[in-house]
Tab-separated table of C-alpha atoms in Angstrom:
chain	number	residue	atom	x	y	z
A	773	MET	CA	214.935	241.053	66.756
A	774	PRO	CA	217.452	241.076	69.658
A	775	GLU	CA	220.913	242.248	68.629
A	776	THR	CA	222.540	238.893	69.463
A	777	ALA	CA	219.990	236.944	67.402
A	778	GLU	CA	220.363	239.306	64.459
A	779	ALA	CA	224.126	238.950	64.597
A	780	ALA	CA	223.843	235.146	64.680
A	781	LEU	CA	221.532	235.170	61.652
A	782	THR	CA	223.916	237.461	59.754
A	783	ALA	CA	226.830	235.181	60.582
A	784	GLU	CA	224.909	232.080	59.461
A	785	THR	CA	223.947	233.757	56.180
A	786	SER	CA	227.544	234.742	55.608
A	787	ARG	CA	228.759	231.191	56.282
A	788	SER	CA	226.157	229.790	53.862
A	789	LYS	CA	227.245	232.187	51.114
A	790	ASP	CA	230.880	231.318	51.727
A	791	ALA	CA	230.053	227.592	51.510
A	792	ASP	CA	228.216	228.131	48.207
A	793	LYS	CA	231.153	230.092	46.797
A	794	ASP	CA	233.541	227.390	47.937
A	795	ALA	CA	231.452	224.646	46.281
A	796	ALA	CA	231.260	226.670	43.056
A	797	ARG	CA	235.025	227.207	43.122
A	798	ARG	CA	235.702	223.489	43.579
A	799	GLN	CA	233.369	222.611	40.719
A	800	ARG	CA	235.064	225.163	38.452
A	801	GLU	CA	238.436	223.685	39.339
A	802	ARG	CA	237.121	220.232	38.513
A	803	ILE	CA	235.969	221.460	35.089
A	804	GLU	CA	239.386	223.000	34.474
A	805	ARG	CA	241.162	219.767	35.420
A	806	LEU	CA	238.988	217.698	33.088
A	807	LEU	CA	239.479	220.080	30.166
A	808	ALA	CA	243.236	220.165	30.766
A	809	GLN	CA	243.571	216.388	30.531
A	810	PRO	CA	245.267	215.177	27.333
A	811	GLU	CA	243.206	213.043	24.988
A	812	ALA	CA	243.339	209.355	25.874
A	813	ARG	CA	244.294	207.335	22.802
A	814	ALA	CA	244.542	203.755	21.635
A	815	SER	CA	244.334	201.803	18.400
A	816	GLY	CA	242.829	198.525	17.316
A	817	ASN	CA	241.270	196.530	14.537
A	818	LEU	CA	238.407	194.139	14.012
A	819	THR	CA	237.243	191.646	11.428
A	820	LEU	CA	233.849	192.215	9.818
A	821	ALA	CA	231.394	189.453	9.032
A	822	ASP	CA	232.636	189.375	5.423
A	823	GLY	CA	236.255	188.890	6.504
A	824	ARG	CA	237.493	192.440	5.910
A	825	VAL	CA	239.749	193.891	8.595
A	826	LEU	CA	239.243	197.506	9.692
A	827	ASP	CA	241.885	199.486	11.575
A	828	TYR	CA	240.799	202.256	13.911
A	829	THR	CA	242.181	204.837	16.290
A	830	LEU	CA	240.234	205.358	19.491
A	831	GLY	CA	240.255	208.536	21.539
A	832	ALA	CA	238.407	210.174	24.404
A	833	ALA	CA	238.600	213.769	25.591
A	834	PHE	CA	236.558	216.436	27.349
A	835	LEU	CA	235.202	219.341	25.319
A	836	PRO	CA	234.099	222.677	26.830
A	837	VAL	CA	230.523	223.904	26.586
A	838	PRO	CA	230.684	227.724	26.481
A	839	GLY	CA	228.656	229.752	28.936
A	840	LYS	CA	225.422	231.501	28.080
A	841	ALA	CA	227.334	233.910	25.879
A	842	LEU	CA	229.651	232.192	23.401
A	843	GLU	CA	232.432	234.569	24.398
A	844	ALA	CA	232.085	233.640	28.085
A	845	ALA	CA	235.502	233.008	29.621
A	846	GLU	CA	234.330	230.167	31.853
A	847	PRO	CA	232.664	227.093	30.345
A	848	ASP	CA	229.335	225.780	31.553
A	849	ALA	CA	230.406	222.145	31.354
A	850	ALA	CA	233.037	219.608	30.380
A	851	VAL	CA	231.540	217.011	28.035
A	852	MET	CA	233.308	213.756	27.244
A	853	ALA	CA	233.320	212.483	23.672
A	854	THR	CA	234.708	209.093	22.674
A	855	HIS	CA	235.600	208.601	19.023
A	856	TYR	CA	236.675	205.921	16.564
A	857	VAL	CA	238.435	207.178	13.443
A	858	MET	CA	239.755	205.258	10.440
A	859	PRO	CA	243.376	206.338	9.943
A	860	GLY	CA	244.704	207.602	6.654
A	861	VAL	CA	241.381	208.502	5.019
A	862	ALA	CA	240.621	211.966	3.629
A	863	PRO	CA	237.746	213.725	5.459
A	864	ALA	CA	235.645	214.064	2.294
A	865	ALA	CA	235.776	210.304	1.814
A	866	ARG	CA	234.780	209.377	5.346
A	867	PRO	CA	231.471	210.378	6.987
A	868	VAL	CA	231.298	210.998	10.731
A	869	CYS	CA	228.320	210.048	12.916
A	870	PHE	CA	227.635	211.656	16.309
A	871	ALA	CA	225.668	209.348	18.623
A	872	PHE	CA	223.568	210.209	21.679
A	873	ASN	CA	221.558	208.082	24.073
A	874	GLY	CA	218.529	209.359	25.908
A	875	GLY	CA	216.953	209.389	29.352
A	876	PRO	CA	217.313	212.288	29.641
A	877	GLY	CA	220.208	211.388	31.922
A	878	SER	CA	221.695	208.454	30.003
A	879	ALA	CA	225.310	208.104	28.940
A	880	SER	CA	226.081	207.003	25.386
A	881	ILE	CA	227.475	203.642	26.515
A	882	TRP	CA	224.381	201.795	25.218
A	883	LEU	CA	224.803	202.705	21.552
A	884	HIS	CA	228.581	202.740	21.923
A	885	LEU	CA	228.963	199.197	23.278
A	886	GLY	CA	225.638	197.808	22.098
A	887	ALA	CA	225.405	198.362	18.360
A	888	LEU	CA	227.541	201.060	16.773
A	889	GLY	CA	231.045	200.627	18.130
A	890	PRO	CA	233.716	198.105	17.078
A	891	ARG	CA	233.254	196.332	20.417
A	892	ARG	CA	230.026	195.273	22.114
A	893	VAL	CA	228.761	193.926	25.425
A	894	VAL	CA	227.447	190.358	25.376
A	895	VAL	CA	223.951	189.851	26.852
A	896	PRO	CA	221.312	187.133	26.297
A	897	ASP	CA	219.234	187.431	23.134
A	898	ASP	CA	215.905	186.821	24.893
A	899	GLY	CA	215.988	189.763	27.302
A	900	ALA	CA	217.012	187.613	30.278
A	901	ALA	CA	219.467	189.021	32.800
A	902	ALA	CA	223.128	188.694	31.895
A	903	ALA	CA	225.200	186.764	34.448
A	904	PRO	CA	228.629	188.038	35.528
A	905	PRO	CA	231.435	188.302	34.654
A	906	HIS	CA	230.673	190.788	31.909
A	907	ALA	CA	232.887	191.479	28.928
A	908	VAL	CA	233.113	193.184	25.552
A	909	VAL	CA	233.850	191.317	22.334
A	910	ASP	CA	234.490	192.310	18.727
A	911	ASN	CA	231.381	193.562	16.952
A	912	PRO	CA	231.367	192.438	13.291
A	913	GLU	CA	228.143	194.447	12.813
A	914	THR	CA	229.740	197.748	13.841
A	915	TRP	CA	228.613	200.913	12.093
A	916	PHE	CA	232.288	201.873	11.888
A	917	GLU	CA	232.200	200.175	8.498
A	918	ALA	CA	230.177	203.161	7.270
A	919	PHE	CA	231.200	206.085	9.515
A	920	ASP	CA	233.778	207.391	11.906
A	921	LEU	CA	231.923	207.406	15.222
A	922	VAL	CA	231.674	209.975	18.037
A	923	PHE	CA	229.814	209.045	21.242
A	924	VAL	CA	228.796	212.041	23.352
A	925	ASP	CA	227.902	212.009	27.057
A	926	PRO	CA	225.821	215.125	27.912
A	927	PRO	CA	226.480	216.925	31.221
A	928	HIS	CA	226.000	214.720	34.298
A	929	THR	CA	226.026	211.517	32.282
A	930	GLY	CA	229.124	209.345	32.137
A	931	TRP	CA	231.932	211.509	33.550
A	932	SER	CA	230.664	214.763	32.008
A	933	VAL	CA	229.815	217.534	34.488
A	934	ALA	CA	228.338	221.037	34.621
A	935	ALA	CA	230.086	223.943	36.287
A	936	GLY	CA	227.435	224.616	38.924
A	937	ASP	CA	223.761	224.893	39.758
A	938	GLU	CA	223.052	227.780	37.384
A	939	ALA	CA	224.750	226.030	34.459
A	940	ARG	CA	223.051	222.743	35.312
A	941	LYS	CA	219.619	224.388	35.192
A	942	ARG	CA	220.359	225.715	31.707
A	943	LEU	CA	221.727	222.400	30.453
A	944	TRP	CA	219.025	220.199	31.980
A	945	SER	CA	216.389	221.387	29.524
A	946	VAL	CA	215.263	220.510	26.014
A	947	ASP	CA	216.609	223.689	24.433
A	948	GLY	CA	219.663	224.113	26.679
A	949	ASP	CA	220.729	220.540	25.972
A	950	VAL	CA	220.459	221.075	22.211
A	951	ALA	CA	222.430	224.334	22.331
A	952	ALA	CA	225.206	222.684	24.343
A	953	LEU	CA	225.465	219.614	22.127
A	954	ALA	CA	225.452	221.691	18.947
A	955	GLU	CA	228.529	223.399	20.339
A	956	VAL	CA	230.120	220.014	21.147
A	957	VAL	CA	229.573	218.873	17.552
A	958	ARG	CA	231.060	222.113	16.225
A	959	GLN	CA	234.102	221.878	18.484
A	960	TRP	CA	234.776	218.220	17.645
A	961	LEU	CA	234.617	218.923	13.909
A	962	THR	CA	237.019	221.834	14.376
A	963	ARG	CA	239.440	220.039	16.681
A	964	HIS	CA	239.675	217.031	14.356
A	965	ARG	CA	239.567	219.039	11.099
A	966	ARG	CA	236.504	217.218	9.845
A	967	TRP	CA	234.459	220.037	8.343
A	968	GLY	CA	234.929	218.340	4.980
A	969	SER	CA	233.161	215.147	6.081
A	970	PRO	CA	229.485	214.246	5.579
A	971	VAL	CA	227.820	214.456	9.005
A	972	TYR	CA	225.214	212.085	10.433
A	973	LEU	CA	223.444	212.109	13.795
A	974	ALA	CA	222.141	209.041	15.649
A	975	GLY	CA	219.983	209.019	18.766
A	976	GLU	CA	218.133	206.530	20.902
A	977	SER	CA	214.980	207.181	22.959
A	978	TYR	CA	215.265	210.742	24.331
A	979	GLY	CA	218.312	210.835	22.099
A	980	THR	CA	215.834	210.987	19.199
A	981	THR	CA	214.109	213.933	20.895
A	982	ARG	CA	217.415	215.784	21.032
A	983	VAL	CA	218.658	214.664	17.584
A	984	ALA	CA	215.488	215.970	15.887
A	985	ALA	CA	215.983	219.397	17.462
A	986	LEU	CA	219.775	219.245	17.125
A	987	ALA	CA	219.463	218.604	13.382
A	988	ASP	CA	217.425	221.776	12.922
A	989	ALA	CA	219.778	223.772	15.174
A	990	LEU	CA	222.892	222.612	13.306
A	991	LEU	CA	221.329	223.340	9.919
A	992	ALA	CA	220.515	226.838	11.169
A	993	GLN	CA	224.213	227.235	12.031
A	994	GLY	CA	225.300	226.143	8.562
A	995	VAL	CA	226.257	222.568	9.447
A	996	GLY	CA	225.011	220.398	6.588
A	997	LEU	CA	223.668	216.978	7.518
A	998	ALA	CA	223.506	213.855	5.389
A	999	GLY	CA	221.187	211.782	7.563
A	1000	LEU	CA	219.629	210.957	10.922
A	1001	VAL	CA	219.170	207.563	12.565
A	1002	LEU	CA	216.424	207.505	15.203
A	1003	VAL	CA	216.359	204.393	17.392
A	1004	SER	CA	213.180	203.995	19.490
A	1005	CYS	CA	211.531	207.340	18.729
A	1006	ALA	CA	210.373	209.821	21.335
A	1007	LEU	CA	209.500	212.845	19.213
A	1008	ASP	CA	206.126	213.486	20.903
A	1009	LEU	CA	206.047	213.029	24.663
A	1010	GLN	CA	202.252	213.333	24.638
A	1011	ALA	CA	202.118	210.056	22.701
A	1012	LEU	CA	204.072	208.300	25.480
A	1013	SER	CA	202.830	209.796	28.736
A	1014	PHE	CA	199.736	208.351	30.437
A	1015	ASP	CA	198.092	211.338	32.125
A	1016	PRO	CA	194.489	212.202	33.006
A	1017	GLY	CA	192.695	213.541	29.958
A	1018	ASN	CA	195.341	212.320	27.518
A	1019	ASP	CA	193.818	209.383	25.625
A	1020	LEU	CA	196.460	209.310	22.891
A	1021	PRO	CA	198.830	206.741	24.483
A	1022	HIS	CA	195.942	204.405	25.356
A	1023	ALA	CA	195.331	203.953	21.641
A	1024	LEU	CA	198.974	203.993	20.573
A	1025	PHE	CA	200.180	201.423	23.130
A	1026	LEU	CA	197.428	198.856	22.538
A	1027	PRO	CA	199.148	197.158	19.553
A	1028	ALA	CA	202.326	196.754	21.616
A	1029	PHE	CA	200.312	195.356	24.545
A	1030	ALA	CA	198.719	192.842	22.161
A	1031	GLN	CA	202.015	191.680	20.715
A	1032	THR	CA	203.523	191.377	24.204
A	1033	ALA	CA	200.489	189.416	25.424
A	1034	GLN	CA	200.901	187.021	22.493
A	1035	TYR	CA	204.605	186.578	23.325
A	1036	HIS	CA	203.754	185.574	26.907
A	1037	GLY	CA	200.986	183.176	25.857
A	1038	LEU	CA	198.089	185.267	27.156
A	1039	LEU	CA	195.959	185.261	23.994
A	1040	SER	CA	193.707	182.619	22.494
A	1041	GLY	CA	192.276	181.623	19.119
A	1042	ALA	CA	193.508	183.390	16.015
A	1043	LEU	CA	195.169	186.100	18.102
A	1044	ALA	CA	197.551	183.536	19.577
A	1045	ALA	CA	198.701	182.242	16.188
A	1046	SER	CA	201.577	184.704	15.747
A	1047	PRO	CA	202.865	188.115	16.854
A	1048	GLU	CA	201.849	189.449	13.459
A	1049	ALA	CA	198.272	188.240	13.906
A	1050	ALA	CA	197.957	189.930	17.290
A	1051	LEU	CA	199.498	193.137	15.999
A	1052	ALA	CA	197.293	193.325	12.898
A	1053	ALA	CA	194.130	192.700	14.913
A	1054	ALA	CA	195.030	195.370	17.464
A	1055	GLU	CA	195.889	197.959	14.829
A	1056	GLU	CA	192.626	197.296	12.990
A	1057	PHE	CA	190.619	197.583	16.213
A	1058	VAL	CA	192.321	200.838	17.213
A	1059	ALA	CA	191.670	202.431	13.834
A	1060	ALA	CA	188.101	201.166	13.403
A	1061	ASP	CA	186.662	201.319	16.915
A	1062	TYR	CA	188.909	202.157	19.856
A	1063	VAL	CA	189.838	205.769	19.098
A	1064	ALA	CA	186.187	206.685	18.561
A	1065	ALA	CA	185.185	204.899	21.775
A	1066	LEU	CA	187.768	206.801	23.807
A	1067	HIS	CA	186.651	210.056	22.225
A	1068	ALA	CA	183.011	209.324	23.042
A	1069	GLY	CA	183.689	208.914	26.753
A	1070	ALA	CA	180.453	208.739	28.739
A	1071	ARG	CA	178.464	209.147	25.499
A	1072	LEU	CA	179.396	205.590	24.511
A	1073	GLY	CA	176.323	203.354	24.710
A	1074	SER	CA	176.254	200.338	27.036
A	1075	ARG	CA	176.278	197.769	24.220
A	1076	ALA	CA	179.172	199.487	22.451
A	1077	ARG	CA	181.010	199.821	25.740
A	1078	SER	CA	180.587	196.124	26.441
A	1079	ARG	CA	181.870	195.238	22.973
A	1080	ILE	CA	184.928	197.490	23.341
A	1081	ALA	CA	185.748	196.110	26.784
A	1082	ARG	CA	185.517	192.543	25.513
A	1083	ARG	CA	187.849	193.254	22.607
A	1084	VAL	CA	190.421	195.106	24.731
A	1085	ALA	CA	190.450	192.132	27.104
A	1086	GLU	CA	190.892	189.714	24.197
A	1087	LEU	CA	193.787	191.719	22.768
A	1088	THR	CA	195.656	192.285	26.028
A	1089	GLY	CA	194.930	189.058	27.899
A	1090	LEU	CA	193.650	191.109	30.834
A	1091	PRO	CA	190.410	190.281	32.688
A	1092	ARG	CA	187.400	192.001	31.178
A	1093	ALA	CA	186.351	193.185	34.641
A	1094	LEU	CA	189.679	195.013	34.956
A	1095	VAL	CA	189.192	196.695	31.564
A	1096	GLU	CA	185.743	197.857	32.713
A	1097	GLU	CA	187.181	199.060	36.017
A	1098	LYS	CA	189.814	201.081	34.171
A	1099	ASN	CA	187.132	202.762	32.024
A	1100	LEU	CA	188.405	200.969	28.906
A	1101	ARG	CA	191.800	202.664	29.312
A	1102	ILE	CA	194.766	200.392	30.005
A	1103	ASP	CA	197.906	202.330	30.882
A	1104	ASP	CA	201.427	200.968	30.963
A	1105	GLN	CA	201.586	200.501	34.743
A	1106	THR	CA	198.365	198.484	34.693
A	1107	PHE	CA	199.734	196.220	31.983
A	1108	PHE	CA	203.117	195.805	33.678
A	1109	PHE	CA	201.539	194.607	36.933
A	1110	GLU	CA	198.378	192.850	35.796
A	1111	ALA	CA	199.325	190.960	32.625
A	1112	LEU	CA	201.325	188.284	34.466
A	1113	ARG	CA	199.934	188.753	37.987
A	1114	PRO	CA	198.649	185.136	38.097
A	1115	ARG	CA	202.252	184.018	37.567
A	1116	GLY	CA	203.629	186.449	40.128
A	1117	ARG	CA	205.644	188.353	37.496
A	1118	ILE	CA	205.873	191.950	36.279
A	1119	VAL	CA	206.440	192.790	32.607
A	1120	GLY	CA	209.470	194.816	31.547
A	1121	ARG	CA	209.051	198.312	30.132
A	1122	LEU	CA	212.055	198.727	27.846
A	1123	ASP	CA	211.982	195.061	26.881
A	1124	ALA	CA	208.584	193.467	27.423
A	1125	ARG	CA	210.014	190.012	26.773
A	1126	ALA	CA	211.796	190.342	30.129
A	1127	THR	CA	209.909	189.741	33.374
A	1128	GLY	CA	210.734	190.044	37.051
A	1129	PRO	CA	209.298	188.549	40.243
A	1130	MET	CA	206.624	190.453	42.130
A	1131	ALA	CA	207.047	191.049	45.837
A	1132	ALA	CA	205.431	188.411	48.053
A	1133	SER	CA	202.853	191.050	48.982
A	1134	ARG	CA	202.036	191.499	45.253
A	1135	THR	CA	202.250	195.281	45.485
A	1136	ARG	CA	201.908	197.548	42.473
A	1137	ASP	CA	204.920	199.697	43.324
A	1138	TRP	CA	207.171	200.216	40.289
A	1139	GLU	CA	210.543	199.657	41.953
A	1140	PHE	CA	212.581	198.614	38.915
A	1141	ASP	CA	212.231	197.764	35.240
A	1142	PRO	CA	213.097	194.125	34.503
A	1143	GLY	CA	213.872	195.147	30.927
A	1144	ILE	CA	216.711	197.501	31.919
A	1145	GLU	CA	217.846	195.639	35.039
A	1146	ALA	CA	218.637	192.670	32.788
A	1147	ILE	CA	221.378	194.582	30.979
A	1148	ALA	CA	222.416	197.672	33.004
A	1149	PRO	CA	224.989	195.894	35.215
A	1150	ALA	CA	226.564	194.241	32.167
A	1151	TYR	CA	226.919	197.519	30.270
A	1152	THR	CA	228.175	199.466	33.280
A	1153	MET	CA	230.757	196.951	34.473
A	1154	ALA	CA	231.994	195.866	31.039
A	1155	GLY	CA	232.068	199.485	29.894
A	1156	LEU	CA	234.115	200.711	32.849
A	1157	ALA	CA	236.530	197.815	32.410
A	1158	TYR	CA	236.851	198.691	28.713
A	1159	TYR	CA	237.642	202.347	29.395
A	1160	ALA	CA	240.198	201.397	32.057
A	1161	GLU	CA	241.933	198.610	30.149
A	1162	VAL	CA	241.934	200.077	26.646
A	1163	LEU	CA	242.157	203.840	27.250
A	1164	GLY	CA	243.532	203.946	30.790
A	1165	ILE	CA	240.564	206.025	31.964
A	1166	ALA	CA	239.634	205.086	35.517
A	1167	PRO	CA	238.739	208.184	37.563
A	1168	GLU	CA	237.429	207.843	41.098
A	1169	ALA	CA	234.344	209.866	40.163
A	1170	ARG	CA	231.234	207.765	39.612
A	1171	TYR	CA	230.290	206.985	36.026
A	1172	GLU	CA	226.653	207.975	35.562
A	1173	THR	CA	225.201	205.314	33.264
A	1174	LEU	CA	221.707	206.572	34.102
A	1175	SER	CA	221.449	209.811	36.082
A	1176	HIS	CA	218.117	209.856	37.890
A	1177	ASP	CA	218.884	213.363	39.175
A	1178	ALA	CA	219.163	214.667	35.613
A	1179	HIS	CA	215.952	212.928	34.618
A	1180	LYS	CA	213.998	214.263	37.591
A	1181	GLY	CA	215.394	217.774	37.227
A	1182	TRP	CA	214.732	218.068	33.488
A	1183	ASN	CA	212.890	221.135	32.187
A	1184	TRP	CA	210.564	219.893	29.443
A	1185	ASN	CA	209.359	223.351	28.414
A	1186	ARG	CA	210.583	224.939	25.223
A	1187	GLY	CA	211.212	228.567	24.389
A	1188	GLU	CA	209.352	230.926	26.704
A	1189	ALA	CA	206.780	228.328	27.785
A	1190	ARG	CA	206.195	227.829	31.496
A	1191	GLY	CA	204.298	225.233	33.517
A	1192	ASN	CA	203.494	221.690	32.472
A	1193	ALA	CA	204.006	220.843	28.821
A	1194	TYR	CA	204.575	217.861	26.564
A	1195	ALA	CA	207.948	218.266	24.894
A	1196	CYS	CA	207.742	217.789	21.137
A	1197	THR	CA	210.571	218.036	18.625
A	1198	ARG	CA	208.540	216.753	15.674
A	1199	PRO	CA	208.266	220.321	14.281
A	1200	ASP	CA	212.072	220.598	14.436
A	1201	LEU	CA	212.490	217.390	12.442
A	1202	ALA	CA	209.884	218.499	9.899
A	1203	ARG	CA	211.608	221.865	9.495
A	1204	ALA	CA	214.998	220.158	9.066
A	1205	LEU	CA	213.570	217.932	6.331
A	1206	ARG	CA	212.012	220.914	4.569
A	1207	ARG	CA	215.115	223.091	4.741
A	1208	SER	CA	217.596	220.378	3.644
A	1209	PRO	CA	216.787	218.516	0.408
A	1210	HIS	CA	219.558	215.971	1.071
A	1211	LEU	CA	218.562	215.001	4.616
A	1212	ARG	CA	217.223	211.455	5.045
A	1213	VAL	CA	215.970	209.667	8.137
A	1214	LEU	CA	216.135	206.010	9.210
A	1215	VAL	CA	213.880	205.019	12.124
A	1216	ALA	CA	214.279	201.747	14.065
A	1217	SER	CA	211.594	200.422	16.448
A	1218	GLY	CA	211.421	197.331	18.656
A	1219	ARG	CA	208.120	195.446	18.695
A	1220	TYR	CA	208.531	194.631	22.410
A	1221	ASP	CA	209.352	198.178	23.474
A	1222	LEU	CA	206.763	199.482	25.957
A	1223	GLY	CA	208.656	202.740	26.534
A	1224	THR	CA	208.462	204.073	22.972
A	1225	PRO	CA	206.186	201.620	21.120
A	1226	ALA	CA	206.518	201.227	17.367
A	1227	SER	CA	202.886	202.227	16.877
A	1228	ALA	CA	203.516	205.516	18.705
A	1229	SER	CA	206.483	206.163	16.418
A	1230	ASP	CA	204.294	205.388	13.402
A	1231	TRP	CA	201.833	208.020	14.584
A	1232	SER	CA	204.513	210.671	15.243
A	1233	LEU	CA	206.116	210.186	11.834
A	1234	ALA	CA	202.720	210.363	10.138
A	1235	GLN	CA	202.142	213.764	11.782
A	1236	LEU	CA	205.317	215.370	10.390
A	1237	ASP	CA	204.407	218.706	8.805
A	1238	ILE	CA	206.010	217.944	5.462
A	1239	PRO	CA	204.594	217.516	1.944
A	1240	PRO	CA	203.902	213.947	0.774
A	1241	GLU	CA	207.014	213.677	-1.374
A	1242	LEU	CA	209.278	214.348	1.642
A	1243	HIS	CA	207.880	211.330	3.491
A	1244	ALA	CA	209.804	209.223	0.960
A	1245	ARG	CA	212.981	210.371	2.728
A	1246	VAL	CA	211.824	208.776	6.011
A	1247	THR	CA	212.317	205.003	6.358
A	1248	HIS	CA	210.872	203.023	9.297
A	1249	ARG	CA	212.073	199.497	10.139
A	1250	TYR	CA	210.845	197.144	12.895
A	1251	TYR	CA	212.607	194.526	15.019
A	1252	ASP	CA	211.505	191.580	17.153
A	1253	ALA	CA	213.113	192.820	20.349
A	1254	GLY	CA	212.807	195.673	22.830
A	1255	HIS	CA	213.904	199.300	23.168
A	1256	MET	CA	217.550	198.310	22.602
A	1257	MET	CA	216.747	195.871	19.813
A	1258	TYR	CA	220.457	195.411	19.171
A	1259	THR	CA	220.863	193.389	22.377
A	1260	ASN	CA	219.423	190.533	20.311
A	1261	SER	CA	222.206	189.334	17.997
A	1262	ALA	CA	219.861	188.423	15.116
A	1263	GLU	CA	218.176	191.852	15.268
A	1264	LEU	CA	221.589	193.515	15.525
A	1265	ARG	CA	222.451	191.919	12.174
A	1266	ARG	CA	219.109	193.050	10.712
A	1267	LEU	CA	219.672	196.591	11.967
A	1268	LYS	CA	223.101	196.703	10.329
A	1269	ALA	CA	221.684	195.305	7.073
A	1270	ASP	CA	218.923	197.931	7.114
A	1271	LEU	CA	221.483	200.665	7.766
A	1272	ARG	CA	223.615	199.465	4.865
A	1273	ALA	CA	220.616	199.358	2.525
A	1274	TRP	CA	219.482	202.832	3.642
A	1275	LEU	CA	222.912	204.322	3.030
A	1276	ALA	CA	223.090	202.720	-0.406
A	1277	ALA	CA	219.613	203.879	-1.494
């Protein structure tokens, strides 16, 4: 290499290294500024459905996530936690519940301002898009009646951030996420002197993935847990991911497809009579015939194949020719685009009651989910207004309601595993149930959830590696709404009633 070219390359390399160091320094300074901020505080009260008035103090602050070694001087991240605490109550008399949403890459604003918190965002009950302006109102069905509440935004959700690329890689993983959030729980309990309180964990969607593993991790650290609430379970990713050679979701989604088809008027005869009729028929077919047919593959005889195709078409409202074309296997994308194609509509994923218009060209490109688009603007705008007006928190940094970068960059492997793998925290949940005789679990599933269908959750819970008597500590309840069943006010009331009954049992 000529001397001048070599010198230019050396200079460019040096400039690149300097730029990387400068970016890392700025990110570290940002972490330090966030952690140095005083806790934002406010107070309020609300009236429950029975007329009782509850006072609360509200606070939000950033907590440090230690580096790879707990004694590391520089934290890996600054994680924001928002809490509601009942004043004047002894810790032993007041449980505390830590709540996490999913994604991965989702802030906790959904559970915070959807179901659990003293205030909630108003959206239509039927899954239709909420029209602006958006606002929060008192939530008489708040879980604050039962617990003090802590809503945690993992790194790169909400305003939480990691210290740099190396820290982000550690934190954007199943195990790294759990280790970080276990430390957040520990620090919050210490900072607020709440080690004497019963501790609960609540998670939604991927939040259930993390809560199952987090429960086991906290128990291993000596943190006793009273209960877990799992909203829209995602314990076994294999049960939810349509991939070549993985027939499991084809069987587990079919009951949800049938109930959705009935909702949209696609079924006929006895199947059209009610959602329950469609669901029961689909579950019976899956158990009696469909699983065996999928397992048989090309060994399935022509008459049996024809019978299976006809029944799948009857249960989903899809053309029989399409079922044949898809080799008897209807995946979620096929259902989203084909179920309402004659009407020019696509079916929502997280709330299958919601639909959106197809492009004029009727493409099959999944550009957005009508189920989440119907509510995301309402939650984001009302939530940001709430933080600004009530707590005075209004940074210029973008609030990551749903971080697509975090979701795309997630490492789904566990332990020393490498390559492609289906993340599964079902063993963690089973181990937590076996090691803690006082731990109980409440599971909530929406019947119109095509992201984590109720039937897939049924299957995952049935596979828990626990003795029969421990299954009595797991309660599963179902709701006539989508992934966020609490967006429907009637189902929100049912969810609260089920929570109250579970706690009293």
